[in-house]
Coordinates of C-alpha atoms in Angstrom, one line a residue:
M1 CA 1.4 -2.8 -1.6
K2 CA 3.0 -1.7 0.8
R3 CA 5.3 0.2 2.7
P4 CA 3.7 3.0 4.5
V5 CA 1.3 4.5 2.1
V6 CA 1.4 7.9 3.4
M7 CA 2.7 10.0 0.7
T8 CA 1.6 13.6 0.1
S9 CA -1.9 13.8 1.7
L10 CA -2.7 10.6 0.0
F11 CA -5.1 9.2 2.4
V12 CA -7.6 11.2 0.4
L13 CA -8.1 8.5 -2.2
L14 CA -10.4 7.6 -5.0
T15 CA -12.8 4.8 -5.8
G16 CA -13.3 2.7 -8.9
L17 CA -15.1 4.3 -11.6
F18 CA -16.1 2.0 -14.4
A19 CA -14.0 -1.0 -15.4
G20 CA -13.4 -2.0 -19.0
C21 CA -12.8 -5.6 -20.0
S22 CA -10.0 -7.7 -21.5
S23 CA -11.1 -9.9 -24.3
G24 CA -10.6 -13.6 -24.3
N25 CA -9.8 -13.6 -20.6
T26 CA -12.3 -16.0 -19.1
P27 CA -11.1 -17.5 -15.8
T28 CA -10.8 -21.3 -15.3
Q29 CA -13.8 -23.0 -13.7
T30 CA -11.5 -24.4 -11.0
A31 CA -10.6 -20.9 -9.8
P32 CA -12.5 -19.4 -6.9
D33 CA -16.1 -18.3 -7.6
N34 CA -15.1 -14.6 -7.1
Q35 CA -12.5 -14.7 -9.8
Q36 CA -14.5 -13.1 -12.6
Q37 CA -13.6 -10.7 -15.3
P38 CA -14.6 -7.0 -15.4
E39 CA -17.8 -6.2 -17.2
P40 CA -17.4 -5.0 -20.8
A41 CA -16.5 -1.3 -20.9
Q42 CA -18.8 1.4 -22.2
Q43 CA -16.6 1.7 -25.3
A44 CA -19.3 -0.2 -27.1
T45 CA -21.8 2.7 -26.7
V46 CA -19.5 5.7 -26.0
Q47 CA -17.0 6.9 -28.6
P48 CA -13.5 7.5 -27.1
A49 CA -12.0 10.8 -27.8
T50 CA -9.3 11.0 -30.5
E51 CA -6.8 12.5 -28.1
Q52 CA -6.1 9.9 -25.4
T53 CA -3.6 11.5 -23.1
L54 CA -4.3 11.5 -19.4
H55 CA -2.8 14.2 -17.2
M56 CA -2.2 13.3 -13.6
N57 CA -0.2 14.5 -10.6
A58 CA 1.8 12.2 -8.3
A59 CA 4.6 12.2 -5.8
E60 CA 8.0 10.9 -6.8
P61 CA 7.9 7.1 -6.8
E62 CA 10.6 5.5 -4.5
T63 CA 11.3 2.9 -7.1
L64 CA 10.1 1.4 -10.4
D65 CA 11.7 -2.0 -9.6
S66 CA 8.6 -4.2 -9.0
G67 CA 10.5 -6.4 -6.5
M68 CA 11.5 -3.4 -4.3
S69 CA 8.2 -1.4 -4.3
N70 CA 6.4 -1.2 -1.0
D71 CA 4.5 2.1 -1.2
V72 CA 1.3 3.2 -2.9
I73 CA 3.0 5.8 -5.2
S74 CA 5.5 3.3 -6.6
G75 CA 2.8 0.7 -6.7
A76 CA 0.6 2.8 -9.0
F77 CA 3.4 3.2 -11.5
I78 CA 4.3 -0.5 -11.2
R79 CA 0.8 -1.6 -11.8
S80 CA 0.8 0.4 -15.0
L81 CA 4.2 -0.9 -16.1
Y82 CA 3.9 -4.6 -15.1
D83 CA 1.4 -7.4 -15.3
G84 CA 1.1 -10.4 -12.9
L85 CA -0.5 -13.7 -13.4
V86 CA -3.7 -12.2 -12.0
R87 CA -4.9 -8.6 -11.7
L88 CA -7.4 -6.9 -9.5
D89 CA -10.7 -5.7 -11.1
K90 CA -12.7 -2.7 -9.9
D91 CA -14.2 -4.6 -7.1
G92 CA -10.8 -5.7 -5.8
K93 CA -11.3 -9.3 -7.0
P94 CA -8.5 -11.2 -8.7
V95 CA -9.0 -12.0 -12.4
N96 CA -6.8 -13.9 -14.9
S97 CA -4.2 -11.7 -16.6
V98 CA -0.9 -13.2 -17.8
A99 CA -2.3 -16.5 -16.5
S100 CA -4.9 -17.9 -19.0
D101 CA -5.8 -20.7 -16.6
I102 CA -5.5 -21.5 -12.9
Q103 CA -5.9 -24.9 -11.4
I104 CA -6.3 -25.3 -7.6
S105 CA -5.8 -28.6 -5.8
E106 CA -8.5 -30.0 -3.6
D107 CA -6.6 -29.2 -0.5
K108 CA -6.3 -25.6 -1.7
K109 CA -2.5 -25.7 -1.3
V110 CA -1.2 -26.2 -4.8
Y111 CA -1.9 -23.6 -7.6
T112 CA -0.9 -24.4 -11.2
F113 CA -0.8 -21.3 -13.5
T114 CA -0.8 -21.7 -17.3
L115 CA 0.7 -18.6 -19.0
R116 CA -0.7 -17.1 -22.2
D117 CA 1.6 -15.8 -24.9
S118 CA 2.8 -12.4 -23.8
K119 CA 5.9 -10.3 -24.3
W120 CA 8.2 -7.9 -22.5
S121 CA 8.4 -4.3 -23.8
N122 CA 11.7 -5.2 -25.6
G123 CA 9.9 -8.1 -27.4
D124 CA 11.3 -11.0 -25.3
P125 CA 8.7 -13.7 -24.5
V126 CA 7.5 -13.7 -20.8
T127 CA 8.1 -17.1 -19.3
A128 CA 7.3 -19.0 -16.1
Q129 CA 11.0 -18.6 -15.3
D130 CA 10.6 -14.8 -15.4
F131 CA 8.0 -15.1 -12.6
A132 CA 10.0 -17.6 -10.6
F133 CA 13.1 -15.6 -10.9
G134 CA 11.3 -12.3 -9.9
W135 CA 9.7 -13.9 -6.9
M136 CA 12.8 -15.7 -5.6
R137 CA 14.7 -12.4 -6.1
V138 CA 12.4 -10.7 -3.7
L139 CA 12.8 -13.5 -1.2
N140 CA 16.6 -13.6 -1.4
P141 CA 17.9 -12.0 1.8
K142 CA 20.6 -10.3 -0.2
T143 CA 18.0 -8.3 -2.1
A144 CA 16.6 -6.9 1.2
S145 CA 13.2 -6.3 -0.2
G146 CA 10.5 -4.9 2.0
S147 CA 8.0 -6.8 0.0
A148 CA 9.2 -10.3 1.0
Y149 CA 6.5 -10.7 3.6
K150 CA 3.9 -10.8 0.8
Y151 CA 5.2 -14.2 -0.3
Y152 CA 5.2 -15.8 3.1
P153 CA 2.1 -18.0 2.4
I154 CA 4.3 -19.9 -0.1
K155 CA 5.9 -23.0 1.3
N156 CA 9.3 -22.2 2.9
A157 CA 9.3 -18.6 1.6
R158 CA 9.7 -17.1 5.1
A159 CA 12.3 -19.8 6.0
F160 CA 14.3 -19.0 2.9
F161 CA 14.2 -15.2 3.5
E162 CA 15.4 -15.8 7.1
G163 CA 18.2 -18.1 6.0
K164 CA 16.6 -21.2 7.4
A165 CA 15.9 -23.0 4.1
K166 CA 17.4 -23.4 0.6
A167 CA 16.1 -21.9 -2.6
E168 CA 15.1 -25.4 -3.8
D169 CA 12.9 -25.8 -0.7
V170 CA 10.6 -22.9 -1.7
G171 CA 7.3 -23.9 -3.2
I172 CA 7.8 -22.2 -6.5
K173 CA 8.3 -24.7 -9.4
V174 CA 8.8 -24.0 -13.1
V175 CA 7.2 -26.9 -14.9
N176 CA 7.9 -25.5 -18.4
D177 CA 8.0 -22.1 -20.1
K178 CA 4.2 -21.8 -19.9
T179 CA 3.5 -23.5 -16.5
L180 CA 4.3 -22.4 -13.0
Q181 CA 3.3 -24.4 -9.9
V182 CA 3.1 -22.8 -6.5
T183 CA 2.7 -24.8 -3.2
L184 CA 1.5 -23.0 -0.1
E185 CA 2.2 -23.6 3.6
N186 CA -1.5 -23.6 4.5
P187 CA -4.7 -23.0 2.6
T188 CA -4.8 -19.2 2.1
P189 CA -8.1 -17.8 0.9
Y190 CA -6.6 -14.5 -0.1
F191 CA -3.6 -16.0 -2.0
L192 CA -4.8 -14.9 -5.5
T193 CA -5.3 -11.3 -4.2
L194 CA -1.7 -11.4 -2.9
A195 CA -0.5 -12.8 -6.2
T196 CA -1.6 -9.6 -8.0
F197 CA 1.5 -8.1 -6.3
Y198 CA 3.8 -10.9 -7.5
Y199 CA 5.4 -9.5 -10.7
P200 CA 7.9 -11.1 -13.1
V201 CA 11.2 -9.4 -14.1
N202 CA 13.2 -10.0 -17.2
Q203 CA 16.1 -12.1 -15.9
K204 CA 18.5 -11.2 -18.7
V205 CA 18.0 -7.5 -18.1
V206 CA 18.2 -7.6 -14.3
E207 CA 21.3 -9.7 -14.3
S208 CA 23.1 -7.6 -16.9
N209 CA 22.4 -4.2 -15.4
P210 CA 22.1 -3.4 -11.6
D211 CA 20.5 0.0 -12.5
W212 CA 18.0 -1.5 -15.0
A213 CA 14.9 0.1 -13.3
K214 CA 16.3 3.6 -13.0
K215 CA 16.1 4.9 -16.6
P216 CA 13.6 4.7 -19.5
E217 CA 16.3 3.3 -21.9
S218 CA 17.1 0.4 -19.6
I219 CA 13.8 -0.6 -17.9
V220 CA 12.0 -3.5 -19.4
T221 CA 8.4 -4.2 -18.3
N222 CA 5.4 -6.3 -19.4
G223 CA 2.4 -4.2 -18.5
P224 CA -0.1 -2.1 -20.4
F225 CA 2.3 0.9 -20.4
K226 CA 6.0 1.5 -20.7
L227 CA 8.3 4.2 -19.3
V228 CA 9.4 6.8 -21.8
N229 CA 10.6 9.7 -19.7
W230 CA 11.5 10.2 -16.0
E231 CA 12.7 13.7 -14.9
H232 CA 13.1 13.3 -11.2
K233 CA 11.0 15.6 -9.1
N234 CA 9.5 17.0 -12.3
K235 CA 7.5 14.5 -14.4
I236 CA 7.1 11.0 -15.5
E237 CA 5.7 10.0 -18.9
L238 CA 4.2 6.6 -19.8
A239 CA 3.2 5.4 -23.2
K240 CA 1.0 2.5 -24.4
N241 CA 3.1 -0.7 -24.6
E242 CA 2.7 -2.1 -28.1
H243 CA 3.9 -5.5 -26.9
Y244 CA 1.3 -5.9 -24.2
W245 CA -0.8 -9.0 -24.6
D246 CA -4.1 -7.2 -24.0
K247 CA -3.2 -4.0 -25.9
E248 CA -6.5 -3.8 -27.7
V249 CA -8.3 -2.7 -24.5
V250 CA -5.7 -0.1 -23.6
K251 CA -7.0 3.3 -24.9
F252 CA -4.7 5.8 -23.3
N253 CA -1.8 6.5 -25.7
E254 CA 0.1 8.5 -23.0
I255 CA -0.1 9.2 -19.3
E256 CA 1.7 12.3 -18.2
F257 CA 2.4 12.7 -14.5
S258 CA 3.4 16.0 -13.0
M259 CA 5.2 16.1 -9.6
I260 CA 3.7 19.1 -7.8
E261 CA 3.9 18.9 -4.1
D262 CA 1.5 21.8 -3.3
T263 CA -2.0 20.4 -3.3
N264 CA -3.5 23.9 -3.8
T265 CA -1.6 24.3 -7.0
E266 CA -2.7 20.8 -8.1
L267 CA -6.4 21.7 -7.6
E268 CA -5.9 25.0 -9.4
L269 CA -4.4 23.1 -12.4
F270 CA -7.4 20.7 -12.3
N271 CA -9.9 23.6 -12.2
S272 CA -8.1 25.2 -15.2
G273 CA -8.3 21.9 -17.2
E274 CA -4.5 21.2 -17.2
L275 CA -5.0 18.1 -15.0
D276 CA -7.7 15.4 -15.5
W277 CA -7.6 14.3 -11.9
A278 CA -6.8 15.8 -8.5
G279 CA -6.5 13.9 -5.2
G280 CA -5.9 10.3 -4.3
P281 CA -4.6 7.8 -4.5
I282 CA -1.3 9.1 -5.8
S283 CA -1.6 12.7 -4.7
G284 CA -3.8 14.8 -2.4
L285 CA -6.4 17.5 -2.1
P286 CA -6.0 20.7 0.1
A287 CA -7.5 20.0 3.5
D288 CA -9.4 23.3 3.3
A289 CA -11.0 22.3 0.0
I290 CA -12.5 19.0 1.1
G291 CA -15.6 20.5 2.8
P292 CA -16.4 22.9 -0.1
L293 CA -15.9 20.3 -2.7
R294 CA -18.1 17.9 -0.7
D295 CA -20.8 20.6 -0.3
E296 CA -20.7 21.3 -4.1
G297 CA -21.2 17.7 -4.9
K298 CA -17.9 17.4 -6.7
L299 CA -16.0 15.3 -4.2
Q300 CA -16.0 11.5 -4.6
T301 CA -15.2 9.3 -1.6
M302 CA -15.2 5.8 -0.4
Q303 CA -13.8 3.9 2.6
R304 CA -10.5 2.2 2.0
A305 CA -8.4 -0.5 3.8
T306 CA -6.0 2.1 5.1
N307 CA -5.0 3.2 8.5
Y308 CA -3.3 6.6 9.3
Y309 CA -1.2 6.0 12.4
L310 CA 1.6 7.2 14.6
L311 CA 4.9 5.6 15.4
F312 CA 6.8 5.9 18.6
Q313 CA 10.6 5.3 18.6
T314 CA 10.6 2.8 21.5
E315 CA 14.4 2.9 21.9
K316 CA 14.6 6.6 22.3
P317 CA 13.7 8.1 25.7
P318 CA 11.1 8.9 27.0
F319 CA 9.2 6.6 24.6
T320 CA 11.1 3.6 25.9
N321 CA 8.3 3.7 28.6
S322 CA 5.0 2.2 27.4
K323 CA 2.9 4.3 29.8
I324 CA 4.4 7.5 28.3
R325 CA 3.6 6.2 24.8
K326 CA 0.0 5.4 25.9
A327 CA -0.3 8.8 27.5
F328 CA 0.4 10.5 24.2
A329 CA -1.9 8.1 22.4
Y330 CA -4.9 8.5 24.8
A331 CA -4.6 12.3 24.7
I332 CA -5.4 12.4 21.0
N333 CA -8.9 13.7 20.0
R334 CA -9.3 11.5 16.9
S335 CA -13.0 12.5 16.3
D336 CA -11.9 16.2 16.1
I337 CA -9.2 15.3 13.5
A338 CA -11.5 13.2 11.4
E339 CA -14.4 15.6 11.4
N340 CA -12.6 18.9 11.2
I341 CA -9.5 18.1 9.2
G342 CA -10.3 15.0 7.2
Q343 CA -13.9 16.0 6.4
A344 CA -14.3 13.2 3.9
G345 CA -15.7 10.5 6.1
Q346 CA -12.6 9.3 7.9
T347 CA -13.4 7.2 11.0
P348 CA -11.6 7.6 14.4
L349 CA -9.4 4.5 15.0
M350 CA -8.9 3.4 18.6
G351 CA -6.8 0.4 17.5
F352 CA -4.3 -0.4 14.8
V353 CA -6.3 -2.4 12.1
P354 CA -8.5 -0.1 10.0
L355 CA -12.3 -0.6 10.4
S356 CA -12.6 -2.4 7.0
A357 CA -10.6 -5.4 8.4
S358 CA -10.9 -4.9 12.2
L359 CA -12.2 -7.7 14.4
K360 CA -12.8 -5.2 17.2
P361 CA -14.1 -2.0 15.5
E362 CA -15.0 -0.4 18.9
G363 CA -11.3 -0.3 19.7
Y364 CA -9.2 -0.9 22.8
F365 CA -9.4 2.5 24.6
K366 CA -11.5 5.6 24.7
D367 CA -11.0 8.5 22.3
N368 CA -9.6 11.7 23.9
D369 CA -9.2 10.1 27.3
V370 CA -7.4 13.1 28.9
E371 CA -7.6 12.1 32.5
T372 CA -6.2 8.6 31.9
A373 CA -3.5 10.2 29.7
K374 CA -2.4 12.5 32.5
Q375 CA -2.3 9.7 35.0
L376 CA -0.2 7.5 32.7
L377 CA 2.2 10.3 31.9
A378 CA 2.8 10.9 35.6
E379 CA 3.3 7.1 36.3
G380 CA 5.5 6.7 33.3
M381 CA 7.8 9.6 34.2
K382 CA 8.1 8.2 37.7
E383 CA 9.0 4.8 36.4
A384 CA 11.6 6.4 34.0
G385 CA 13.1 8.4 36.9
I386 CA 12.5 11.8 35.3
T387 CA 10.8 14.9 36.5
K388 CA 10.8 16.7 33.1
L389 CA 10.4 15.4 29.6
P390 CA 13.1 16.1 27.0
E391 CA 12.2 18.1 23.9
I392 CA 9.6 16.0 22.1
T393 CA 9.6 16.1 18.3
Y394 CA 7.0 15.0 15.7
L395 CA 8.2 14.1 12.2
Y396 CA 5.8 14.2 9.2
N397 CA 6.1 14.3 5.4
T398 CA 5.3 17.5 3.6
S399 CA 1.6 17.9 2.7
D400 CA -1.3 20.2 3.5
L401 CA -3.3 17.4 5.3
N402 CA -0.3 16.1 7.3
K403 CA 0.6 19.6 8.4
K404 CA -2.9 20.3 9.7
I405 CA -2.9 17.0 11.5
A406 CA 0.5 17.7 13.0
E407 CA -0.6 21.1 14.2
A408 CA -3.8 19.6 15.7
L409 CA -1.7 16.9 17.6
Q410 CA 0.7 19.6 18.8
A411 CA -2.2 21.6 20.2
Q412 CA -3.9 18.6 21.8
W413 CA -0.7 17.4 23.5
K414 CA -0.1 20.9 24.8
Q415 CA -3.6 21.4 26.1
S416 CA -4.0 17.9 27.6
L417 CA -0.6 17.0 28.8
G418 CA 1.1 20.4 29.0
V419 CA 3.8 19.1 26.7
D420 CA 5.4 21.3 24.0
V421 CA 6.1 19.3 20.8
K422 CA 8.3 20.5 18.0
L423 CA 7.1 19.8 14.5
I424 CA 9.5 18.7 11.8
N425 CA 8.5 18.2 8.2
K426 CA 10.6 16.6 5.5
E427 CA 10.1 15.1 2.0
L428 CA 8.5 11.7 1.9
K429 CA 11.7 9.7 1.1
V430 CA 13.7 11.6 3.7
M431 CA 11.0 10.9 6.3
F432 CA 11.1 7.2 5.5
D433 CA 14.9 7.1 5.7
D434 CA 14.8 8.9 9.1
Q435 CA 12.1 6.5 10.4
E436 CA 14.1 3.4 9.3
Q437 CA 17.2 4.8 11.0
G438 CA 15.3 5.6 14.2
K439 CA 16.0 9.3 13.8
Y440 CA 12.7 10.5 15.2
M441 CA 10.6 10.4 18.4
I442 CA 7.0 10.4 17.1
S443 CA 6.2 10.2 13.4
R444 CA 3.3 9.4 11.1
T445 CA 2.7 6.8 8.5
G446 CA 0.0 4.6 7.2
W447 CA -0.7 1.2 5.5
T448 CA -3.0 0.2 2.7
G449 CA -3.8 -3.5 2.8
D450 CA -2.5 -5.9 0.2
Y451 CA -5.7 -7.8 1.1
N452 CA -8.5 -6.8 3.5
D453 CA -7.6 -8.9 6.5
S454 CA -6.4 -8.0 10.0
V455 CA -3.3 -10.2 9.7
N456 CA -2.0 -8.0 6.8
F457 CA -1.8 -5.1 9.2
L458 CA -0.7 -7.0 12.3
E459 CA 2.2 -8.8 10.5
L460 CA 3.9 -5.4 10.0
M461 CA 5.0 -5.4 13.6
M462 CA 6.4 -8.9 13.8
E463 CA 10.1 -8.0 13.0
K464 CA 12.0 -5.6 15.2
Y465 CA 14.1 -4.1 12.5
S466 CA 12.3 -3.8 9.1
S467 CA 11.1 -1.2 6.8
N468 CA 7.6 -2.0 7.9
N469 CA 8.3 -1.5 11.6
S470 CA 10.4 1.5 12.4
T471 CA 9.4 1.5 16.1
F472 CA 12.1 -1.1 17.0
W473 CA 9.4 -2.8 19.2
F474 CA 9.3 -6.5 19.4
S475 CA 7.2 -9.1 21.3
E476 CA 7.7 -12.9 21.1
K477 CA 4.2 -13.5 22.4
Y478 CA 2.8 -11.2 19.7
V479 CA 4.8 -13.0 16.9
E480 CA 3.6 -16.3 18.3
L481 CA -0.1 -15.3 18.1
V482 CA 0.2 -14.0 14.5
K483 CA 2.0 -17.2 13.4
K484 CA -0.8 -19.2 15.1
A485 CA -3.3 -17.2 13.0
Y486 CA -1.5 -18.0 9.8
A487 CA -1.9 -21.7 10.4
E488 CA -5.3 -21.9 12.1
P489 CA -8.1 -23.2 9.8
D490 CA -10.8 -22.5 12.3
E491 CA -12.0 -19.0 11.7
A492 CA -13.2 -18.3 15.3
K493 CA -9.9 -19.4 16.8
R494 CA -8.0 -17.5 14.1
N495 CA -9.9 -14.3 14.9
Q496 CA -9.2 -14.8 18.6
Y497 CA -5.5 -15.0 18.0
L498 CA -5.6 -11.8 16.0
V499 CA -7.6 -9.9 18.6
E500 CA -5.1 -11.1 21.3
A501 CA -2.2 -9.9 19.2
E502 CA -3.7 -6.5 18.6
S503 CA -4.5 -6.3 22.3
I504 CA -0.8 -6.7 23.1
L505 CA 0.0 -4.0 20.5
M506 CA -2.4 -1.6 22.1
E507 CA -1.2 -2.4 25.6
E508 CA 2.4 -1.7 24.8
M509 CA 1.5 1.0 22.2
P510 CA 4.5 1.3 19.9
V511 CA 2.0 2.5 17.3
T512 CA -1.4 4.1 17.7
G513 CA -4.1 4.6 15.1
V514 CA -5.6 8.0 14.2
Y515 CA -8.2 7.2 11.7
S516 CA -9.4 4.7 9.1
S517 CA -8.9 6.5 5.8
V518 CA -11.0 7.1 2.7
N519 CA -10.5 7.6 -1.0
S520 CA -11.2 11.2 -2.0
W521 CA -10.8 13.0 -5.3
V522 CA -12.2 15.1 -8.2
Q523 CA -12.0 14.1 -11.8
N524 CA -12.7 15.3 -15.4
E525 CA -16.1 14.0 -16.2
K526 CA -14.9 12.8 -19.6
V527 CA -12.4 10.4 -18.0
K528 CA -13.9 6.9 -17.7
G529 CA -12.8 3.4 -17.0
I530 CA -10.0 4.0 -14.5
T531 CA -10.4 1.6 -11.7
V532 CA -9.5 2.0 -8.0
D533 CA -10.2 -1.1 -6.0
P534 CA -11.5 -1.1 -2.4
L535 CA -7.9 -1.5 -1.2
G536 CA -7.2 1.9 -2.8
Y537 CA -5.0 0.8 -5.7
I538 CA -5.4 2.6 -9.0
D539 CA -5.2 0.9 -12.5
F540 CA -5.2 2.8 -15.7
K541 CA -5.4 -0.2 -18.0
W542 CA -9.1 0.2 -18.9
G543 CA -9.2 4.0 -18.8
Y544 CA -10.2 6.3 -21.6
K545 CA -11.6 9.8 -22.4
E546 CA -15.0 10.3 -24.0
Q547 CA -15.4 12.8 -26.8

């Protein structure tokens, strides 16, 4: 999903518990072999509690407009409020959802989706046109959606977004109200996983009200839950959607989200029973609590397709110089940060792509290479014609984990390079805004994969000015290599292109990885069925509470 995923210390994430099932939802035999439904839930042997209200904590979502969402927080709410043609199960595999049948052509380039009978939360029928309209809306350059890249496997989708093709050239065709046909540029093995992020919108509602997604009384959705209350920076409340096509498997009547920024307070509320869950993926745990919770056997963790990384503003001196950027990157002691601050199994990252998707897991440089860092800094300053660095600032969003990492980086840069770095913390949305406007020198962010493949991370850096690349760095050679990877059917050649691209990225260093992240959380033992797939996305559809 994705825009930088790094909300409150969210890289502490959770894993899938136990998935429930949707009845009558058998995938077509022509769909990929891995497209299977979740196993039947334990409701058959375990009696759900009478009171089915889930109490969670979350950061404020940037948007509830499914076409504009590009961050993990918003994505969690959107997955609750909307339903796509396919949905991810607990193993991160795409399963039929609004689509009752999927036919795939022999050349793997044409997908024909048959829609089941389903409704919007206002009672309108969901049609193939709603999907086509929603997808084309994201691709329309006037929408300026940061999610447009997700649709690029579709024929002429990128060209349309870049103003080089017409709408009718895009490979999205409404055959009739119940049939949608999609043609791809190239065979794309992960297309159905990507399609779980392709949501419909109600065309009548969207066209009649520009602010349709901002208030409970105007937002219309088609997922397992509906929005009933949104008090900004205070709470969000969802209720079961009585019009949802698979409502019989939805057990939670309500989900109440607090918006508490302080992770210590969140954990206290969990310990007192006021919250059913504390930690990722839509909130965080106190950094100092990770070790004790782990030692007590309460902490649950798993690796996730997420990188925690730093941005350098490459148009702001001194970081216009690649050697100075590399000096700051090489001077970081990633092992120390992972082991002593993360404490939940984070893995040092000497590249950009997280280890779950990396084609070169050993990385592109040594961790904590202080001597090389000093040499590069001296060379870079000489090239830049300066004898003294300007004041260096590091921008991060408010959270306990991010604060500790910022302080560790500050100390490491002081000790290794003799550089004083000023720390600046801001709210998540303000930090994102500052990044997009280039109002920073070094900052932090992260990315959770839409699918577990190197290209999904490397493609973030293809455009110079975008919400996914706030470094303002650009390389034609880099873009050429990623585009070659898109079209290359031979896996070995494709992998070679991607490694070459990442090598360029690490040589010029507009970004540098800190660690590959994990899911980390604690939960009420009576809460079952909530799924978090290996990519780190949470789904409440099959959740329930035991008696």
